[in-house]
CSV table of C-alpha atoms in Angstrom, one decimal:
chain,number,residue,atom,x,y,z
A,698,MET,CA,15.5,-0.2,-22.8
A,699,ASN,CA,18.1,2.1,-21.1
A,700,TYR,CA,17.4,2.6,-17.4
A,701,PRO,CA,18.7,5.5,-15.9
A,702,SER,CA,21.1,5.3,-12.8
A,703,ARG,CA,19.4,5.8,-9.5
A,704,ARG,CA,21.0,9.2,-8.9
A,705,ARG,CA,19.4,10.3,-12.1
A,706,ILE,CA,16.3,9.0,-10.7
A,707,SER,CA,16.1,10.2,-7.3
A,708,ILE,CA,17.1,13.6,-8.2
A,709,ALA,CA,14.7,13.6,-10.9
A,710,ALA,CA,12.1,12.5,-8.7
A,711,LEU,CA,12.7,14.9,-6.3
A,712,SER,CA,12.9,17.3,-8.4
A,713,LEU,CA,9.7,16.3,-9.5
A,714,TRP,CA,8.5,16.3,-6.0
A,715,ILE,CA,9.6,20.1,-5.8
A,716,GLY,CA,7.7,20.9,-8.6
A,717,LEU,CA,4.3,19.1,-8.0
A,718,ARG,CA,4.7,20.1,-3.4
A,719,LEU,CA,3.1,23.4,-3.9
A,720,LEU,CA,0.3,21.7,-6.1
A,721,LEU,CA,-0.3,18.9,-4.3
A,722,ASN,CA,-0.4,20.5,-1.2
A,723,GLU,CA,-3.5,22.5,-3.0
A,724,VAL,CA,-5.2,20.0,-4.8
A,725,ARG,CA,-4.1,16.5,-3.1
A,726,PHE,CA,-4.9,17.9,0.6
A,727,ILE,CA,-7.4,20.5,-0.3
A,728,ASN,CA,-9.6,18.2,-2.2
A,729,GLU,CA,-9.4,15.3,0.3
A,730,ASN,CA,-10.9,18.0,3.1
A,731,SER,CA,-13.2,19.2,0.8
A,732,SER,CA,-14.2,15.7,-0.4
A,733,ILE,CA,-15.1,14.5,3.1
A,734,ALA,CA,-15.9,16.7,6.0
A,735,ASP,CA,-16.1,16.8,10.0
A,736,THR,CA,-19.8,16.1,11.3
A,737,GLU,CA,-20.6,16.5,15.2
A,738,ASP,CA,-20.1,13.7,16.0
A,739,GLY,CA,-16.9,12.9,15.1
A,740,THR,CA,-17.6,10.6,12.0
A,741,TRP,CA,-16.7,11.8,8.5
A,742,ALA,CA,-18.8,12.3,5.6
A,743,PRO,CA,-19.4,13.4,2.5
A,744,SER,CA,-19.7,16.8,1.8
A,745,ALA,CA,-21.7,18.5,-1.2
A,746,PRO,CA,-20.6,20.1,-4.2
A,747,SER,CA,-20.8,23.8,-4.1
A,748,THR,CA,-21.5,24.1,-7.7
A,749,SER,CA,-23.3,22.9,-10.7
A,750,THR,CA,-19.5,23.2,-12.6
A,751,LYS,CA,-18.4,20.7,-10.0
A,752,THR,CA,-20.8,18.2,-10.2
A,753,HIS,CA,-20.7,18.3,-14.1
A,754,SER,CA,-16.9,17.7,-13.8
A,755,HIS,CA,-17.2,15.1,-11.2
A,756,GLN,CA,-19.5,12.7,-13.5
A,757,GLN,CA,-17.5,13.7,-16.4
A,758,GLN,CA,-14.6,12.2,-14.5
A,759,HIS,CA,-16.4,9.2,-12.9
A,760,GLU,CA,-17.4,8.0,-16.7
A,761,ARG,CA,-13.7,8.1,-17.9
A,762,GLU,CA,-12.9,6.0,-14.9
A,763,GLN,CA,-15.6,3.3,-15.9
A,764,ILE,CA,-13.1,2.4,-18.6
A,765,ILE,CA,-10.7,1.2,-15.9
A,766,GLU,CA,-10.8,-1.7,-13.8
A,767,LYS,CA,-9.1,-1.3,-10.5
A,768,ALA,CA,-7.9,-4.9,-8.5
A,769,LEU,CA,-6.0,-4.6,-4.9
A,770,ILE,CA,-4.1,-7.5,-3.9
A,771,ILE,CA,-3.5,-7.4,0.1
A,772,ALA,CA,-0.6,-10.2,1.0
A,773,THR,CA,-1.5,-11.4,4.6
A,774,VAL,CA,0.2,-13.9,6.7
A,775,PRO,CA,-2.9,-13.0,9.6
A,776,TYR,CA,-1.4,-14.8,12.9
A,777,THR,CA,-2.3,-11.5,14.9
A,778,SER,CA,-5.0,-9.7,16.0
A,779,GLU,CA,-3.2,-6.9,14.9
A,780,HIS,CA,-2.6,-8.4,11.5
A,781,VAL,CA,-6.4,-9.1,11.1
A,782,LEU,CA,-7.0,-5.5,12.4
A,783,ALA,CA,-4.9,-4.0,9.5
A,784,ILE,CA,-6.9,-6.1,7.4
A,785,TRP,CA,-10.2,-4.8,8.6
A,786,THR,CA,-9.6,-1.3,8.2
A,787,GLN,CA,-8.2,-1.7,4.7
A,788,LEU,CA,-11.8,-3.3,3.8
A,789,GLU,CA,-13.2,-0.3,5.3
A,790,CYS,CA,-11.5,2.5,4.3
A,791,ILE,CA,-9.0,2.1,1.0
A,792,VAL,CA,-11.2,-0.7,-0.9
A,793,SER,CA,-14.8,1.0,-2.2
A,794,ASN,CA,-13.1,2.6,-5.4
A,795,TYR,CA,-11.5,-0.7,-6.3
A,796,ASP,CA,-13.0,-3.5,-8.8
A,797,LYS,CA,-11.9,-6.4,-7.0
A,798,VAL,CA,-10.1,-6.9,-4.1
A,799,VAL,CA,-8.2,-10.8,-3.7
A,800,ILE,CA,-7.0,-11.4,0.3
A,801,SER,CA,-4.0,-13.4,-0.5
A,802,ALA,CA,-2.5,-15.4,1.9
A,803,PRO,CA,-1.2,-18.6,3.1
A,804,ASP,CA,-2.4,-22.1,1.6
A,805,ALA,CA,-2.3,-23.4,5.6
A,806,PRO,CA,-5.9,-24.5,7.9
A,807,TRP,CA,-5.4,-21.9,10.1
A,808,SER,CA,-5.0,-19.3,7.4
A,809,ARG,CA,-7.8,-20.1,5.9
A,810,ASP,CA,-9.8,-20.1,8.5
A,811,ILE,CA,-8.8,-17.0,9.7
A,812,ILE,CA,-9.5,-15.3,6.6
A,813,GLY,CA,-12.6,-16.7,5.9
A,814,GLN,CA,-13.9,-15.6,8.9
A,815,ILE,CA,-12.6,-12.0,8.5
A,816,VAL,CA,-14.5,-12.0,4.6
A,817,ASN,CA,-17.9,-13.6,6.1
A,818,GLU,CA,-17.8,-11.0,9.0
A,819,PHE,CA,-17.4,-8.0,6.6
A,820,LYS,CA,-19.7,-9.3,3.8
A,821,ILE,CA,-22.5,-9.3,7.0
A,822,ARG,CA,-21.8,-6.1,9.1
A,823,SER,CA,-21.1,-3.7,5.5
A,824,GLU,CA,-24.3,-4.3,4.2
A,825,THR,CA,-23.2,-3.0,0.8
A,826,ARG,CA,-21.8,-4.3,-2.6
A,827,ILE,CA,-18.2,-3.5,-1.4
A,828,GLY,CA,-18.3,-7.5,0.2
A,829,ASN,CA,-19.4,-9.0,-3.3
A,830,LYS,CA,-15.9,-7.8,-4.5
A,831,ILE,CA,-13.8,-9.8,-2.1
A,832,ASP,CA,-12.0,-12.8,-2.9
A,833,THR,CA,-10.0,-15.2,-1.4
A,834,ALA,CA,-6.9,-16.7,-2.8
A,835,PHE,CA,-4.7,-19.3,-1.3
A,836,TYR,CA,-0.6,-20.1,-2.0
A,837,VAL,CA,2.2,-21.9,-0.8
A,838,ASN,CA,4.0,-18.6,1.2
A,839,ASN,CA,7.6,-19.5,0.4
A,840,ARG,CA,8.2,-15.7,-1.0
A,841,TYR,CA,7.1,-13.7,1.6
A,842,ASP,CA,4.9,-10.6,0.4
A,843,ALA,CA,6.3,-10.9,-2.6
A,844,GLY,CA,5.2,-14.1,-3.5
A,845,LEU,CA,1.5,-13.7,-2.3
A,846,TRP,CA,1.4,-10.8,-4.7
A,847,CYS,CA,2.7,-12.7,-7.8
A,848,ASP,CA,0.4,-15.7,-7.0
A,849,GLY,CA,-2.6,-13.7,-7.1
A,850,LEU,CA,-1.5,-11.7,-10.1
A,851,LYS,CA,-1.3,-15.0,-12.0
A,852,HIS,CA,-3.4,-17.4,-10.6
A,853,ASN,CA,-6.2,-14.6,-9.4
A,854,LEU,CA,-6.3,-12.1,-11.7
A,855,GLY,CA,-5.2,-14.3,-14.8
A,856,PHE,CA,-2.3,-11.8,-15.4
A,857,GLY,CA,0.1,-13.6,-17.8
A,858,LEU,CA,3.6,-14.0,-16.8
A,859,GLU,CA,5.1,-15.7,-19.8
A,860,HIS,CA,6.0,-13.5,-22.3
A,861,GLU,CA,2.6,-12.5,-22.7
A,862,TYR,CA,2.1,-10.1,-20.1
A,863,HIS,CA,-1.8,-9.4,-20.2
A,864,PHE,CA,-4.8,-9.9,-18.0
A,865,ARG,CA,-6.9,-13.2,-19.3
A,866,ASN,CA,-10.0,-12.4,-17.6
A,867,SER,CA,-10.2,-8.5,-18.4
A,868,THR,CA,-11.4,-6.5,-21.6
A,869,LYS,CA,-10.5,-3.4,-19.5
A,870,PRO,CA,-7.3,-1.6,-18.9
A,871,ARG,CA,-6.6,-3.0,-15.4
A,872,ALA,CA,-4.6,-0.9,-13.0
A,873,VAL,CA,-3.4,-2.7,-9.7
A,874,PHE,CA,-2.8,-1.8,-6.6
A,875,LEU,CA,-0.2,-4.0,-3.6
A,876,THR,CA,-0.7,-3.8,-0.3
A,877,ASN,CA,0.5,-5.7,3.1
A,878,ASP,CA,-1.4,-6.5,6.8
A,879,SER,CA,1.7,-4.2,8.0
A,880,LEU,CA,-0.6,-1.1,7.3
A,881,VAL,CA,-3.4,0.0,9.6
A,882,ALA,CA,-6.1,2.6,7.6
A,883,LEU,CA,-7.0,5.4,10.3
A,884,ARG,CA,-9.2,7.3,7.5
A,885,ARG,CA,-10.6,6.6,4.8
A,886,TYR,CA,-7.9,7.5,1.7
A,887,ASP,CA,-8.4,7.1,-2.3
A,888,ASN,CA,-5.6,9.5,-3.0
A,889,LEU,CA,-3.0,7.2,-4.1
A,890,THR,CA,-5.9,5.1,-6.2
A,891,ASP,CA,-6.8,8.5,-8.0
A,892,GLU,CA,-3.3,9.2,-8.8
A,893,VAL,CA,-2.7,5.8,-10.5
A,894,THR,CA,-6.1,6.2,-12.2
A,895,THR,CA,-5.1,9.5,-13.3
A,896,ALA,CA,-1.9,8.4,-14.8
A,897,THR,CA,-3.8,5.5,-16.4
A,898,LEU,CA,-6.6,7.9,-18.4
A,899,SER,CA,-3.3,9.7,-19.5
A,900,GLY,CA,-1.9,6.6,-20.9
A,901,LYS,CA,1.2,6.9,-18.5
A,902,ALA,CA,3.2,4.3,-17.4
A,903,LYS,CA,3.5,4.6,-13.9
A,904,LEU,CA,4.6,3.2,-10.4
A,905,VAL,CA,3.2,5.4,-7.3
A,906,SER,CA,3.6,3.9,-3.6
A,907,LEU,CA,2.8,5.5,-0.5
A,908,ASN,CA,5.8,5.9,0.3
A,909,GLY,CA,9.5,6.6,-0.8
A,910,LYS,CA,12.9,8.0,0.1
A,911,VAL,CA,14.0,10.5,-2.0
A,912,ASP,CA,17.2,12.7,-1.9
A,913,ASP,CA,18.0,16.2,-1.1
A,914,LEU,CA,19.6,17.9,-4.3
A,915,GLU,CA,22.4,19.4,-1.9
A,916,THR,CA,23.0,15.8,-1.4
A,917,PRO,CA,22.4,13.1,-3.9
A,918,ASN,CA,23.1,9.4,-3.4
A,919,GLU,CA,22.2,6.1,-4.3
A,920,ASP,CA,19.6,5.2,-2.2
A,921,LEU,CA,16.5,6.0,-3.6
A,922,TRP,CA,13.8,3.1,-3.1
A,923,VAL,CA,9.8,3.4,-3.0
A,924,GLU,CA,8.3,1.5,0.2
A,925,SER,CA,6.2,-2.1,-0.9
A,926,VAL,CA,3.8,-1.0,1.8
A,927,TYR,CA,1.4,-0.2,-0.6
A,928,ARG,CA,2.2,0.5,-4.2
A,929,GLY,CA,0.1,1.3,-7.6
A,930,PHE,CA,0.6,0.4,-10.9
A,931,THR,CA,-0.8,1.4,-14.0
A,932,PRO,CA,-1.2,-1.2,-17.1
A,933,ASP,CA,2.2,0.0,-19.0
A,934,ALA,CA,4.1,0.0,-16.0
A,935,LEU,CA,2.8,-3.6,-14.2
A,936,PRO,CA,4.5,-5.7,-16.8
A,937,THR,CA,8.3,-4.2,-15.3
A,938,PHE,CA,7.0,-5.3,-11.4
A,939,VAL,CA,6.3,-8.7,-12.4
A,940,ARG,CA,9.3,-9.3,-15.0
A,941,HIS,CA,11.9,-7.7,-11.8
A,942,THR,CA,9.6,-9.6,-8.7
A,943,CYS,CA,7.8,-12.9,-9.9
A,944,GLY,CA,10.4,-14.1,-12.3
A,945,VAL,CA,11.6,-17.6,-11.6
A,946,GLY,CA,14.4,-18.2,-8.8
A,947,VAL,CA,13.9,-14.4,-7.8
A,948,GLY,CA,15.5,-13.5,-4.6
A,949,ARG,CA,17.1,-17.5,-4.7
A,950,GLN,CA,20.4,-16.5,-3.4
A,951,CYS,CA,19.0,-14.9,-0.3
A,952,LYS,CA,18.4,-18.1,1.2
A,953,ARG,CA,22.3,-18.7,1.0
A,954,LEU,CA,22.7,-16.2,3.6
A,955,GLY,CA,24.0,-17.2,7.1
A,956,THR,CA,22.1,-14.7,9.6
A,957,LYS,CA,18.5,-13.8,10.1
A,958,ALA,CA,19.7,-10.4,9.6
A,959,LYS,CA,21.0,-10.8,6.2
A,960,PHE,CA,18.8,-12.7,4.7
A,961,LYS,CA,15.9,-10.2,5.8
A,962,ARG,CA,18.2,-7.2,4.4
A,963,CYS,CA,18.7,-9.3,1.0
A,964,ILE,CA,14.7,-9.8,0.4
A,965,VAL,CA,14.1,-6.0,1.1
A,966,GLU,CA,17.1,-5.2,-1.3
A,967,THR,CA,15.8,-7.0,-3.7
A,968,PHE,CA,11.9,-7.0,-4.0
A,969,GLU,CA,11.4,-3.6,-2.7
A,970,ILE,CA,14.8,-1.6,-3.1
A,971,SER,CA,16.0,-2.3,-6.5
A,972,LEU,CA,12.8,-1.7,-7.6
A,973,ALA,CA,12.6,1.6,-8.3
A,974,SER,CA,15.8,1.6,-11.2
A,975,GLU,CA,13.8,-0.6,-13.1
A,976,TYR,CA,12.0,2.5,-14.1
A,977,GLN,CA,12.4,5.5,-16.0
A,978,ALA,CA,12.6,9.2,-14.0
A,979,ASP,CA,8.9,10.3,-14.9
A,980,GLU,CA,7.6,6.9,-14.1
A,981,VAL,CA,8.1,7.1,-10.2
A,982,GLY,CA,6.0,8.9,-8.2
A,983,ILE,CA,5.5,8.6,-4.2
A,984,MET,CA,2.7,10.2,-2.1
A,985,TYR,CA,4.7,10.8,1.3
A,986,PRO,CA,8.4,11.2,1.8
A,987,SER,CA,9.3,8.2,3.9
A,988,TYR,CA,11.8,10.7,5.5
A,989,PHE,CA,11.6,14.3,6.7
A,990,PRO,CA,13.2,16.2,3.5
A,991,SER,CA,15.2,19.4,3.8
A,992,ILE,CA,13.4,21.3,1.4
A,993,TRP,CA,10.2,21.4,3.8
A,994,ASN,CA,9.5,24.3,6.1
A,995,SER,CA,8.6,23.0,9.5
A,996,SER,CA,10.1,25.7,11.6
A,997,GLU,CA,6.7,26.6,13.7
A,998,TRP,CA,6.1,23.1,14.3
A,999,GLU,CA,9.1,22.5,15.2
A,1000,LYS,CA,8.9,25.4,17.7
A,1001,ALA,CA,6.1,23.4,19.8
A,1002,ASN,CA,7.0,20.3,19.3
A,1003,GLY,CA,10.9,19.9,18.7
A,1004,ALA,CA,13.2,19.4,16.0
A,1005,VAL,CA,12.2,16.4,13.6
A,1006,ASP,CA,15.4,14.1,13.1
A,1007,PRO,CA,16.1,13.5,9.3
A,1008,LYS,CA,16.9,10.1,9.5
A,1009,ASP,CA,13.4,9.6,11.7
A,1010,HIS,CA,11.3,7.1,9.5
A,1011,TRP,CA,7.5,7.6,9.4
A,1012,LEU,CA,6.6,3.7,10.8
A,1013,LYS,CA,8.6,4.1,13.8
A,1014,GLY,CA,6.0,6.6,15.2
A,1015,GLY,CA,8.0,9.2,16.2
A,1016,ARG,CA,8.4,12.7,15.5
A,1017,TYR,CA,8.2,12.8,11.8
A,1018,PHE,CA,5.2,10.6,12.4
A,1019,ASP,CA,3.4,13.2,14.0
A,1020,PHE,CA,4.2,15.8,11.6
A,1021,LEU,CA,2.6,13.8,8.8
A,1022,LEU,CA,0.1,13.1,11.2
A,1023,GLU,CA,-1.1,16.7,12.0
A,1024,SER,CA,0.7,18.8,8.8
A,1025,GLU,CA,-0.1,16.3,5.9
A,1026,HIS,CA,-3.3,14.1,7.0
A,1027,PHE,CA,-0.9,11.2,6.9
A,1028,PRO,CA,-4.0,8.2,7.0
A,1029,PHE,CA,-1.8,5.0,7.8
A,1030,ARG,CA,0.2,3.5,10.8
A,1031,LYS,CA,2.6,0.8,11.0
A,1032,LYS,CA,1.1,-2.4,12.5
A,1033,GLY,CA,2.3,-2.3,16.4
A,1034,ILE,CA,3.5,0.8,16.2
A,1035,ARG,CA,1.1,3.8,17.7
A,1036,ARG,CA,-1.6,1.5,19.2
A,1037,GLU,CA,-3.4,4.4,20.7
A,1038,LEU,CA,-4.2,6.3,17.6
A,1039,PRO,CA,-7.8,6.0,17.0
A,1040,THR,CA,-8.9,4.9,13.9
A,1041,GLN,CA,-12.2,5.9,11.6
A,1042,CYS,CA,-11.9,2.3,9.8
A,1043,THR,CA,-13.3,0.2,12.3
A,1044,SER,CA,-17.3,2.0,12.4
A,1045,LEU,CA,-18.4,-1.6,11.7
A,1046,PHE,CA,-17.7,-2.7,15.2
A,1047,THR,CA,-19.2,-1.0,18.4
A,1048,ASP,CA,-16.4,-0.7,21.2
A,1049,LYS,CA,-17.2,-3.8,23.1
A,1050,GLU,CA,-17.5,-5.7,20.1
A,1051,LEU,CA,-14.0,-5.0,19.3
A,1052,LEU,CA,-12.8,-8.1,21.3
A,1053,TRP,CA,-13.9,-10.4,17.8
A,1054,PHE,CA,-10.2,-9.4,16.7
A,1055,GLU,CA,-8.4,-11.1,19.8
A,1056,LEU,CA,-10.8,-14.2,19.8
A,1057,LEU,CA,-10.2,-15.6,16.1
A,1058,PRO,CA,-8.1,-19.1,16.1
A,1059,TYR,CA,-4.7,-18.1,15.8
A,1060,PRO,CA,-2.3,-20.3,15.2
A,1061,SER,CA,0.1,-21.7,18.2
A,1062,LYS,CA,3.4,-21.1,18.3
A,1063,GLU,CA,4.5,-24.3,17.4
A,1064,THR,CA,2.2,-24.1,14.5
A,1065,LEU,CA,3.3,-21.0,13.0
A,1066,SER,CA,7.1,-21.6,13.7
A,1067,ALA,CA,6.5,-25.2,11.5
A,1068,HIS,CA,4.7,-22.8,8.8
A,1069,GLN,CA,7.7,-20.8,9.3
A,1070,GLN,CA,10.2,-23.1,8.9
A,1071,ALA,CA,8.8,-24.5,5.7
A,1072,MET,CA,8.4,-21.4,3.9
A,1073,HIS,CA,12.0,-20.6,4.7
A,1074,ALA,CA,13.0,-24.3,3.5
A,1075,SER,CA,11.2,-24.2,0.2
A,1076,PHE,CA,12.2,-20.3,-0.4
A,1077,GLY,CA,12.6,-19.2,-4.1
A,1078,GLU,CA,10.6,-21.9,-5.2
A,1079,GLN,CA,7.2,-21.3,-7.6
């Protein structure tokens, strides 16, 4: 397979983004607002379809989606309350449409204890069948999020990694979604799941990410990537991810780098940035740009709020993030950033009960340091 250059992918991806921009504004966000309505008490509730035609169409789509299984793997190292909060908000606000959810975490006593309490608490409070979809898996965490995702794919979901590339425990096509504990949900969000489901139904290979860097057509460069914070893969797109990320020894070269900064950069380049170039141009999609694209017209918003720096990344929680929140209904924040923002995804707790997140048995600094050192020492091993 002859893969295109990143420049070709970036231009094609942006061209696709431009072409779909109006459609997405009309469909993605309007659909979002029509399926979820504000109530008087500020909570969210489903709004009724306006015609019987819509109801019939929705039923047909639902029936088609039943032939596809959707699985989510959440990679986490739950050593602070903010990590646990991120997991919880995802359980409340993005997992309801999944058939299976795997929380993949380090195989350490403190990790097992915390994850066990999270799942147990969610099952008690949710009082729904959603809790029965959740499984936990614990592995030697020596490849960071990538290792936790790959181990979850292989050992929990039964996806073959050695020249077979199929699920041993599923007879239906299975779309797989990957997220981690750096993403705090602010409200219910299904659009990425829907996007991948639609691509699966049409038989397309597709990688869709919540965020990605796309280049302006006027100044194309080589720096296209899709971020790893939340991604979805159609069944035909998943083997490419596995070959790229889950092979024996992938990333082992990073261990030889001297400084922590160089090591971290190597991890990002190896497991995240280089992935997009493994796909054809029309096989990569994003829901929101990582940086503010110059093709967007934000003049009215900027008059009231100030100019958006084109180098301002959404996860910094700056002005571009504010623009996404207010103009594009962005549904997440980065862990540790903009904690003052209210979330609708801890609705199963009262305000007083939120103290629960602070009281879990988090590891001491010494315990966590020993875990991190052991992880680094064995990095790249499988």
